[in-house]
PDB file of C-alpha atoms in Angstrom:
ATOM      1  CA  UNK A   5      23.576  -3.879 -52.079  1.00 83.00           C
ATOM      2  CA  UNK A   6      21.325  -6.171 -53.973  1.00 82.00           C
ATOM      3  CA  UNK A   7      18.039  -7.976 -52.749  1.00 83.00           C
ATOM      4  CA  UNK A   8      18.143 -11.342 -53.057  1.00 81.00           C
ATOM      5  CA  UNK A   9      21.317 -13.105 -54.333  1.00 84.00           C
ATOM      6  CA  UNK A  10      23.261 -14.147 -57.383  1.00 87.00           C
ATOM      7  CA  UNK A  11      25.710 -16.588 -58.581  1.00 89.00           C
ATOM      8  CA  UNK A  12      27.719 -15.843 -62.053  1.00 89.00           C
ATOM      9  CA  UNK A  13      29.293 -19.564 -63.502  1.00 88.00           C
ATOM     10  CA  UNK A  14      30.773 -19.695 -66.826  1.00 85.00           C
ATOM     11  CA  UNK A  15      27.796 -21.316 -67.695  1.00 86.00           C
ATOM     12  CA  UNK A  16      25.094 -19.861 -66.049  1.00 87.00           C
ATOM     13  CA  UNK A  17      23.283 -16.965 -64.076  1.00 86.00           C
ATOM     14  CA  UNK A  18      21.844 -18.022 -60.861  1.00 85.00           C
ATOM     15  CA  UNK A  19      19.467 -15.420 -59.050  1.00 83.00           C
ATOM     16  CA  UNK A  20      17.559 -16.391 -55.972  1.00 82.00           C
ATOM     17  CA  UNK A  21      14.639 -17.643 -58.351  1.00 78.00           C
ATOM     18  CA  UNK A  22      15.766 -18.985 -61.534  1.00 79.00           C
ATOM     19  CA  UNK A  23      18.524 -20.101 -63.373  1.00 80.00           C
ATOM     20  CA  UNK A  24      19.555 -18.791 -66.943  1.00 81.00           C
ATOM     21  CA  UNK A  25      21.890 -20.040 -69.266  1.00 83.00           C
ATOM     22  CA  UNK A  26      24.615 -17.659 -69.933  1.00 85.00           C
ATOM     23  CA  UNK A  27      24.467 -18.887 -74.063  1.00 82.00           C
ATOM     24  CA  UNK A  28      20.366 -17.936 -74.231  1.00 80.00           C
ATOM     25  CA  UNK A  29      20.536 -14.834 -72.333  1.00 82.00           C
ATOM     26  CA  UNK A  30      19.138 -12.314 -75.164  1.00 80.00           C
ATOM     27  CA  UNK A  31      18.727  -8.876 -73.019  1.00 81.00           C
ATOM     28  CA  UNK A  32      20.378  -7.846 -69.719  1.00 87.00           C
ATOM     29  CA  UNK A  33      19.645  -4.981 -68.565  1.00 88.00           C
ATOM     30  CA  UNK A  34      19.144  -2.575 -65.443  1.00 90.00           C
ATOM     31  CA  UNK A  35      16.187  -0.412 -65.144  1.00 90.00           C
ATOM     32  CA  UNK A  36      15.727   2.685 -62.349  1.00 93.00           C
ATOM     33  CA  UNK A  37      11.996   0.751 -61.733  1.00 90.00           C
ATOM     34  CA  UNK A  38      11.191   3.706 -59.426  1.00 93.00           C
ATOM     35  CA  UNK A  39      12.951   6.943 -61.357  1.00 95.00           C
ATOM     36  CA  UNK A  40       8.805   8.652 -62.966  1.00 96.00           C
ATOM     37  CA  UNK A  41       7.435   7.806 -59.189  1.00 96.00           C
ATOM     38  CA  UNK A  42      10.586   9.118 -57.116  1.00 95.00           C
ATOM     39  CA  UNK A  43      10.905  11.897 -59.245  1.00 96.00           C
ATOM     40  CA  UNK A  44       7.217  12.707 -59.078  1.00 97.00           C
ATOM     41  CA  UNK A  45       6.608  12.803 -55.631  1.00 96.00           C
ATOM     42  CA  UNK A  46       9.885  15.121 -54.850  1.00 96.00           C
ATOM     43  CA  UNK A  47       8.799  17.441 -57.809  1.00 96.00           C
ATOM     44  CA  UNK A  48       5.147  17.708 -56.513  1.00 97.00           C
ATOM     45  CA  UNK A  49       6.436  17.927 -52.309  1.00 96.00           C
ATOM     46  CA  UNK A  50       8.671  21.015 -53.782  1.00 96.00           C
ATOM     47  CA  UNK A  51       6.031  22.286 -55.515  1.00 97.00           C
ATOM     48  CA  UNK A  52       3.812  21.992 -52.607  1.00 96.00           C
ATOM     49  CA  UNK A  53       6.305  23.579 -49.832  1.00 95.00           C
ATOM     50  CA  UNK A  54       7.285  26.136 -52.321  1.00 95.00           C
ATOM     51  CA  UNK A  55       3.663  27.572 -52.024  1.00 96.00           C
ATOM     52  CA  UNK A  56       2.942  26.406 -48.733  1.00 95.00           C
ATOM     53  CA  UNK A  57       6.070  27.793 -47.508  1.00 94.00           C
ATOM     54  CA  UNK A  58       4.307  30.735 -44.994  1.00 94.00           C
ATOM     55  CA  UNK A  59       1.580  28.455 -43.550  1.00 95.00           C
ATOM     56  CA  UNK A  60       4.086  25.296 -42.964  1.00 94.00           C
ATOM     57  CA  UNK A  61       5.341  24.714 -39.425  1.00 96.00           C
ATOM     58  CA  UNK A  62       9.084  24.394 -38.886  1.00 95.00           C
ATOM     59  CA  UNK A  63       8.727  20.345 -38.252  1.00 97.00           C
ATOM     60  CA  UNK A  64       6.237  20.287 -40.999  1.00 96.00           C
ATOM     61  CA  UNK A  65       9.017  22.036 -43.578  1.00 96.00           C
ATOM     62  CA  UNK A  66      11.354  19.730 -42.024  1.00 97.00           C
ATOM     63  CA  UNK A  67       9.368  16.737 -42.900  1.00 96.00           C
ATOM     64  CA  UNK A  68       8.270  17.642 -45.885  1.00 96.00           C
ATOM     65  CA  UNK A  69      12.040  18.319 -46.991  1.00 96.00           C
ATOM     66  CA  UNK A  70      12.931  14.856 -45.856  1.00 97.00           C
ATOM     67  CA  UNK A  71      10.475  13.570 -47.757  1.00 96.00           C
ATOM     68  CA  UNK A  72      11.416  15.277 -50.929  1.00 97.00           C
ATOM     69  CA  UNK A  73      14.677  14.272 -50.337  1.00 97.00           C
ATOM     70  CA  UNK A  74      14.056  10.277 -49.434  1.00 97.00           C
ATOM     71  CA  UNK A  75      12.075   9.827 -52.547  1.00 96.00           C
ATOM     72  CA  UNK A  76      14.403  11.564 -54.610  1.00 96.00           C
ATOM     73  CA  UNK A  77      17.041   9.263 -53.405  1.00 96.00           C
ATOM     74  CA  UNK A  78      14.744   6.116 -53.737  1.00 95.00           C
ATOM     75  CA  UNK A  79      13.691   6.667 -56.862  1.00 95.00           C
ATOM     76  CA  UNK A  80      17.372   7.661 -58.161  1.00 95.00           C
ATOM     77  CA  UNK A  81      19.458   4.284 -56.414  1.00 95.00           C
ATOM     78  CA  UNK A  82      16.804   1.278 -56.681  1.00 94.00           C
ATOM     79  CA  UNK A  83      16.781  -0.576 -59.414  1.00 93.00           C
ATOM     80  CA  UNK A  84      16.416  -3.804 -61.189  1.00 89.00           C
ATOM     81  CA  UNK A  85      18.613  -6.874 -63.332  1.00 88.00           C
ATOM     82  CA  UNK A  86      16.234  -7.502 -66.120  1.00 85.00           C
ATOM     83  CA  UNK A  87      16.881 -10.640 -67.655  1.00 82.00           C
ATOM     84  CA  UNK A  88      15.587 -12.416 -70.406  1.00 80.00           C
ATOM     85  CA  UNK A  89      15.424 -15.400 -72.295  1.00 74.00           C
ATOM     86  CA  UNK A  90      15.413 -16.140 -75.822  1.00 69.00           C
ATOM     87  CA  UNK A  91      13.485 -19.173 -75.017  1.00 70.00           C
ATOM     88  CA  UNK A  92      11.290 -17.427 -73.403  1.00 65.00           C
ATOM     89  CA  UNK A  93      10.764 -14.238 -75.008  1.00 65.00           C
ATOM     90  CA  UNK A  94       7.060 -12.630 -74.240  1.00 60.00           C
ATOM     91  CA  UNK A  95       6.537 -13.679 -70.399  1.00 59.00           C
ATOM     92  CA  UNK A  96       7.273 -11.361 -67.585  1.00 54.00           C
ATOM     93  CA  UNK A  97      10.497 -11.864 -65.976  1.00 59.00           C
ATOM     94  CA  UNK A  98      11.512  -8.510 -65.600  1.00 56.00           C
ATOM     95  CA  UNK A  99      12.837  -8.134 -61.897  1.00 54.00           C
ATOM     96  CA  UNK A 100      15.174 -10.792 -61.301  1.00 71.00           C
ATOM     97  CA  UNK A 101      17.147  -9.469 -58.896  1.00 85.00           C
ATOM     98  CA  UNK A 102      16.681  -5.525 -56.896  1.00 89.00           C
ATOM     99  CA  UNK A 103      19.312  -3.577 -55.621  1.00 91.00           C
ATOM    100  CA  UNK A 104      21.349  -0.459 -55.733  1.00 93.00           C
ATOM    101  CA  UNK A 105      21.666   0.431 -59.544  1.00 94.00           C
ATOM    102  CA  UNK A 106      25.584   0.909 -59.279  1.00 93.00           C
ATOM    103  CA  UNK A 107      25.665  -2.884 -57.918  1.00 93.00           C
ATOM    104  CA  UNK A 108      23.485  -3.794 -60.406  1.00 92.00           C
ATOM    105  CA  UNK A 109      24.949  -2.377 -63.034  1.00 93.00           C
ATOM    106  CA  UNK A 110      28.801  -3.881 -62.276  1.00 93.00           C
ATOM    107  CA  UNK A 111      26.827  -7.376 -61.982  1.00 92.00           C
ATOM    108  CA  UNK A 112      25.405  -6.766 -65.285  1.00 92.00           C
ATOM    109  CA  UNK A 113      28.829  -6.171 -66.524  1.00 93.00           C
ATOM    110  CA  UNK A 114      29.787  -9.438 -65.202  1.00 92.00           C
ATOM    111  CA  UNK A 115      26.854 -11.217 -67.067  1.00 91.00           C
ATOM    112  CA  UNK A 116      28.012  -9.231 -70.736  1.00 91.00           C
ATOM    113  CA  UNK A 117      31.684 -10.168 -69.945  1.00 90.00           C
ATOM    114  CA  UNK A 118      30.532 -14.038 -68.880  1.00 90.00           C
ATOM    115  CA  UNK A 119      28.363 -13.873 -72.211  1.00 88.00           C
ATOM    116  CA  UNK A 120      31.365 -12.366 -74.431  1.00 89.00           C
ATOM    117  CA  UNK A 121      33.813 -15.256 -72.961  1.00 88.00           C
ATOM    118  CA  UNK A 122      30.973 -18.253 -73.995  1.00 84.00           C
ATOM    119  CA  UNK A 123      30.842 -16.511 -77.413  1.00 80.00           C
ATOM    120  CA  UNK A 124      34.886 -16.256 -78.011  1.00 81.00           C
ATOM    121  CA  UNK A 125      34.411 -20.038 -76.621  1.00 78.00           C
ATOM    122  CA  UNK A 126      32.196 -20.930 -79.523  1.00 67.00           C
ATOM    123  CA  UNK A 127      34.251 -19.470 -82.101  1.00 64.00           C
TER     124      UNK A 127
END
């Protein structure tokens, strides 16, 4: 599942934004944005009911383990397309396109195979 949308030519990446040329692309990449925060938060809410354990309601333990769990999961599936520019190497265009990282990372992929294809073109 991806946020947003894009469109792989032979030519070019389209995301719901901006347009890239497949031949200047100079890093693609996909980065787990959320991983340090997601992590974080489920280490510190299982450090927290581990010593709160005997005090904690049973809705509050409940709660507290479905929070662990949800930003575990969050932090562990989002992520983002990072793509950038030759042309424009030094300004921020980091998140192209969120998603699930598997999706992202079979789009990505696409985009090295797309890129490998305009280079065995060139040859």
């Amino acid at each position: 599942m991806i946020f947003g949308k894009i469109d792989i030519t032979p030519k070019a990446v389209e995301t719901h934004r901006d347009s890239y040329k497949i031949d200047q692309l100079s890093v693609v990449g996909v980065r787990r944005a959320f991983l340090p925060f997601g992590a974080m938060m489920a280490v510190g809410g299982s450090a927290f009911g581990w010593q709160f354990f005997d005090l904690l309601y049973p809705n509050e333990r409940i709660g507290l383990a479905i929070f662990v769990s949800v930003a575990a999961l969050v932090g562990f599936c989002l992520g983002h397309l990072q793509l950038l520019s030759r042309d424009l190497r030094g300004s921020e265009l980091r998140g192209a396109v969120w998603g699930t990282y598997g999706h992202l990372n079979r789009i990505r992929r696409q985009i090295m195979n797309a890129m490998r294809d305009v280079a065995h073109k060139d040859r």
